[in-house]
Amino acid sequence: MQLNIVKKLEVIKSFFTLCLASPLPTERDRKEKYKFSLTKLSLFISAGSLFMIFSFGTVFAQTPNVPVPSQDLLIIFKEKPNTRSLLNLSGKLAPDKGKLKGGVPNSSIVVYEVSTDARTAAEHVRSDPNVKIVLPMPKVYAQKTTNDPFFTDQWTLEATNVGGSSQTAWDLVPDLNATSGIKVAVIDTGIDRTHPDLAGKIADSDWVTCDYNHTPQCYEDSNGIDDNGHGTHIAGLLGATPDNTIGIAGVGWGTKILSIKALKADGSGSLMDVFLAAAYALDHGVKVINLSLGATESSLGPDGIAATQLAIDDIWNQGGLMIVAAGNCGNGSDPGCGGVNPRMYPGASNHVLSVGAVTTTGSSASYSERGNWVTVVAPGGSCLSTSEQSNCILSTWSASGATCPVSASPSGYCYEQGTSMASPQVAGIAALMLAKNPNLTNAQILQIIESTSIPSIAQGASQFGMVDAKAALTSVEIPQNSPTPLPSLTSFPTPTDFFASPTVVPTTTGLVCTHSCPLHEKGDANCDGVINASDSDTWYRQFGTVVPANTVPSGNFECTEGDSTSTTIDLIDFEVWRRNTVQYVP
């Protein structure tokens, strides 16, 4: 069954204040201001200035080594948070006017907004015995590419044995039409779905934006254009429509794309939005996720790296495989690199497939990260002048994006170079493998790609060498039984933690909101005339459910008949209790 990390967890709209003195909102205020969706997010965390996913001029996104503090705190508990741990944390953040903005369901990750300097606020909770990691919200950056020209053929297809004159990976997929049943997520600057070479590749419901300051945090977005160009370039390499007499052919042949915009027009984005995007992909049945973004080791720091790994482990444990650009600081030419060949994250994290870049000659590209933490290499291009146009990589470009840096590029396309261009080719190979056998697990895909790569190409640049699509497809066995086109992902067992996914209930009929005693609207669940811990225990047990009218005890403290968003017991009800309880001690 499909992973369902969050099923519309309707809660406070912007963020609800866990400060004892804050006034209780009216029902109108609640509906207008205190409702937001804790959209799925259990994913990975990468920040700072990581991979070379594209952009305008230089090889790497210019990101300072020491990130500017945000006003949001990323907090990871040692265990999944509950009522007590959240109350304790809110008390410690009271001097900073801390506001809980959201969290990653089925995880230990939450986000607080603070009115003071985020680093100062972090020190106020660092000693909390329930807190494992706290840090100002890191940012992620698209990998920038150079202004270098062109190439006239897709030399990358033959270099990776995807397509060409002799038998290749495409020939080893028994039914190439089966690729249309596979979907790969591209978390980036968005994708221009109106591009003729991407026609039919992105459904209306698969054009999504993730923004943790929005309600809901991940949503279908008809205005979610690619205002940069990088995401559209990645999408073309992965899934441009083949055999249509125009443009280029994507590695994944008929593979569909889930476009999730998590980066802004300048190629930057918050770590939380990447978390949300990855979790959204998993929740919608996607196993392979392409990430051409990230941050340097120095910009993340030890806490950021640890948090990144925790998030990636969560994705891996749920069946997802993140294919990540290794980064473009191999020669340290960009000031944002902070040095030569630094480790980049999440590329250097465990449980990812990290991809470096090679040139037309099979040598490691000068800009590419290299080392045994890079899993494999794939074509990324390397062109230093217009006379070397054939060494660059051509792909689709957004009509709403920045001007393509190579003026001689065909209309609607752009020549680029970088590890950002390498990773989607590997993601396309993974899609071909799933088309041949949809039952493959993330561990099997990773192991096959590693074991079939060519170690003699670009030796020392990666652990396993140049990816070989033909060899990988040869190693994939055709299942004996007819599989479902999209492999299912194993979901978590029903959790008992604070941010558990709510129980799915049928549409409610009849009254559910009639209160059974005078103090019920203030948090008296058991109607004993006292608002105390026993009432919060009732709320905790009933969280995510709908209870009939006049049920005693009932944790549904804020409810409007006919408003389906208020009938489920959620975080708003907890906030009602929290503001009225006589037992709260910061």
XYZ file of N, CA and C in Angstrom, residues 60-144:
255
model
N 29.352 26.779 -8.483
C 28.646 26.407 -7.263
C 27.845 27.568 -6.727
N 26.729 27.234 -6.076
C 25.912 28.277 -5.483
C 26.747 29.012 -4.454
N 26.737 30.325 -4.519
C 27.529 31.080 -3.576
C 26.821 31.106 -2.245
N 27.344 30.311 -1.334
C 26.759 30.191 -0.007
C 27.852 30.397 1.021
N 27.657 31.272 1.976
C 28.703 31.475 2.972
C 28.935 30.223 3.788
N 30.164 30.050 4.273
C 30.468 28.874 5.072
C 29.673 28.849 6.367
N 29.424 30.025 6.934
C 28.634 30.105 8.151
C 27.265 30.665 7.785
N 26.204 29.843 7.808
C 24.902 30.291 7.352
C 24.341 31.391 8.242
N 23.625 32.315 7.617
C 22.970 33.374 8.371
C 21.832 32.764 9.178
N 21.741 33.081 10.479
C 20.686 32.477 11.300
C 19.305 32.849 10.785
N 18.422 31.893 10.764
C 17.043 32.170 10.412
C 16.270 32.418 11.681
N 15.007 32.712 11.554
C 14.164 32.885 12.726
C 13.397 31.608 13.036
N 13.780 30.534 12.407
C 13.153 29.247 12.669
C 14.193 28.294 13.248
N 13.749 27.491 14.213
C 14.602 26.477 14.807
C 14.176 25.097 14.334
N 15.121 24.320 13.867
C 14.878 22.919 13.550
C 15.263 22.109 14.785
N 14.312 21.372 15.342
C 14.536 20.645 16.582
C 14.213 19.168 16.361
N 15.128 18.313 16.771
C 14.916 16.873 16.672
C 14.977 16.284 18.085
N 13.868 15.676 18.481
C 13.804 15.052 19.795
C 14.514 13.696 19.770
N 14.897 13.238 20.956
C 15.489 11.908 21.055
C 14.447 10.831 20.772
N 13.202 11.108 21.110
C 12.083 10.231 20.795
C 10.971 11.078 20.206
N 10.013 10.441 19.566
C 8.913 11.191 18.985
C 8.211 11.992 20.076
N 7.948 13.286 19.829
C 7.449 14.156 20.891
C 6.041 13.799 21.349
N 5.788 14.068 22.615
C 4.453 13.905 23.166
C 4.058 15.195 23.867
N 2.917 15.176 24.522
C 2.418 16.384 25.166
C 3.429 16.962 26.143
N 3.981 16.124 27.000
C 4.891 16.620 28.026
C 6.152 17.226 27.427
N 6.758 16.547 26.461
C 8.011 17.052 25.897
C 7.807 18.355 25.137
N 6.661 18.498 24.479
C 6.376 19.751 23.772
C 6.125 20.887 24.759
N 5.418 20.602 25.829
C 5.168 21.632 26.833
C 6.468 22.088 27.484
N 7.337 21.145 27.803
C 8.626 21.504 28.388
C 9.436 22.376 27.451
N 9.441 22.002 26.173
C 10.190 22.770 25.191
C 9.604 24.164 25.029
N 8.282 24.261 24.988
C 7.632 25.567 24.841
C 7.948 26.466 26.027
N 8.021 25.871 27.232
C 8.382 26.661 28.393
C 9.783 27.225 28.285
N 10.723 26.432 27.790
C 12.108 26.899 27.650
C 12.222 27.998 26.596
N 11.318 27.979 25.604
C 11.353 28.992 24.541
C 10.450 30.174 24.829
N 9.835 30.214 26.015
C 8.961 31.330 26.356
C 9.678 32.675 26.254
N 10.941 32.819 26.718
C 11.627 34.112 26.572
C 11.816 34.527 25.115
N 11.808 33.562 24.228
C 12.008 33.846 22.801
C 10.680 33.937 22.046
N 9.568 33.871 22.793
C 8.229 33.883 22.189
C 8.126 32.788 21.137
N 8.552 31.591 21.514
C 8.568 30.484 20.569
C 7.179 30.051 20.148
N 7.024 29.791 18.865
C 5.753 29.329 18.303
C 5.989 28.039 17.517
N 5.253 27.015 17.841
C 5.366 25.755 17.115
C 4.750 25.918 15.731
N 5.557 25.773 14.685
C 5.068 25.969 13.324
C 4.648 24.675 12.661
N 5.206 23.560 13.086
C 4.850 22.305 12.438
C 5.842 21.216 12.798
N 5.673 20.087 12.157
C 6.555 18.962 12.420
C 6.435 17.928 11.338
N 7.316 16.985 11.356
C 7.295 15.898 10.393
C 6.544 14.730 11.011
N 5.372 14.409 10.509
C 4.609 13.295 11.078
C 5.417 12.007 11.070
N 5.174 11.197 12.071
C 5.870 9.921 12.229
C 7.376 10.101 12.393
N 7.769 11.258 12.930
C 9.189 11.500 13.139
C 9.368 12.299 14.412
N 10.597 12.615 14.730
C 10.908 13.393 15.921
C 11.259 14.830 15.589
N 10.919 15.285 14.380
C 11.325 16.602 13.891
C 10.187 17.615 14.057
N 10.509 18.779 14.654
C 9.553 19.881 14.757
C 10.267 21.169 14.382
N 9.470 22.207 14.096
C 10.003 23.527 13.778
C 9.330 24.558 14.672
N 10.135 25.400 15.297
C 9.637 26.512 16.095
C 10.084 27.825 15.469
N 9.187 28.801 15.453
C 9.573 30.159 15.089
C 9.868 30.920 16.371
N 10.947 31.699 16.377
C 11.319 32.491 17.546
C 11.475 33.940 17.131
N 11.237 34.839 18.089
C 11.340 36.272 17.806
C 12.717 36.817 18.112
N 13.557 36.010 18.784
C 14.927 36.419 19.075
C 15.873 35.780 18.060
N 17.166 36.042 18.213
C 18.144 35.401 17.349
C 18.060 33.883 17.509
N 18.016 33.182 16.404
C 17.786 31.736 16.452
C 18.900 31.014 17.201
N 20.129 31.494 17.085
C 21.222 30.823 17.788
C 21.076 30.981 19.305
N 20.630 32.172 19.718
C 20.410 32.396 21.147
C 19.292 31.495 21.659
N 18.206 31.425 20.882
C 17.081 30.581 21.284
C 17.494 29.111 21.348
N 18.359 28.695 20.427
C 18.806 27.298 20.416
C 19.515 26.941 21.716
N 20.259 27.885 22.266
C 20.965 27.612 23.524
C 19.996 27.422 24.680
N 18.806 28.030 24.581
C 17.830 27.902 25.661
C 17.260 26.487 25.759
N 17.309 25.733 24.665
C 16.725 24.386 24.683
C 17.773 23.281 24.519
N 19.021 23.674 24.334
C 20.054 22.669 24.094
C 20.219 21.717 25.276
N 19.920 22.221 26.474
C 20.070 21.391 27.670
C 18.849 20.532 27.960
N 17.798 20.692 27.178
C 16.589 19.900 27.387
C 16.926 18.417 27.212
N 16.677 17.586 28.205
C 17.060 16.167 28.091
C 16.320 15.418 26.995
N 15.217 15.993 26.503
C 14.454 15.334 25.440
C 14.947 15.696 24.045
N 15.805 16.714 23.956
C 16.231 17.244 22.656
C 17.563 16.625 22.247
N 17.605 16.111 21.021
C 18.831 15.521 20.486
C 19.625 16.533 19.686
N 18.939 17.285 18.819
C 19.600 18.264 17.950
C 18.742 19.511 17.886
N 19.353 20.681 17.963
C 18.663 21.948 17.733
C 19.612 22.860 16.973
N 19.114 23.501 15.920
C 19.937 24.403 15.130
C 19.040 25.344 14.337
N 19.541 26.541 13.995
C 18.789 27.427 13.115
C 18.503 26.721 11.790
N 17.344 26.978 11.209
C 16.935 26.291 9.984
C 17.949 26.500 8.868
N 18.603 25.418 8.412
C 19.551 25.560 7.296
C 18.806 25.752 5.974
N 19.528 26.220 4.999
C 18.972 26.364 3.655
C 19.700 25.420 2.706
N 19.009 25.062 1.632
C 19.612 24.261 0.576
C 19.715 25.112 -0.680
N 20.625 24.752 -1.554
C 20.863 25.522 -2.763
C 21.003 24.604 -3.967
N 20.432 25.035 -5.065
C 20.625 24.316 -6.319
C 22.085 24.445 -6.719
N 22.622 23.393 -7.325
C 23.986 23.444 -7.804
C 24.051 24.389 -9.001
N 24.965 25.285 -8.944
C 25.095 26.233 -10.042
C 25.972 25.646 -11.148
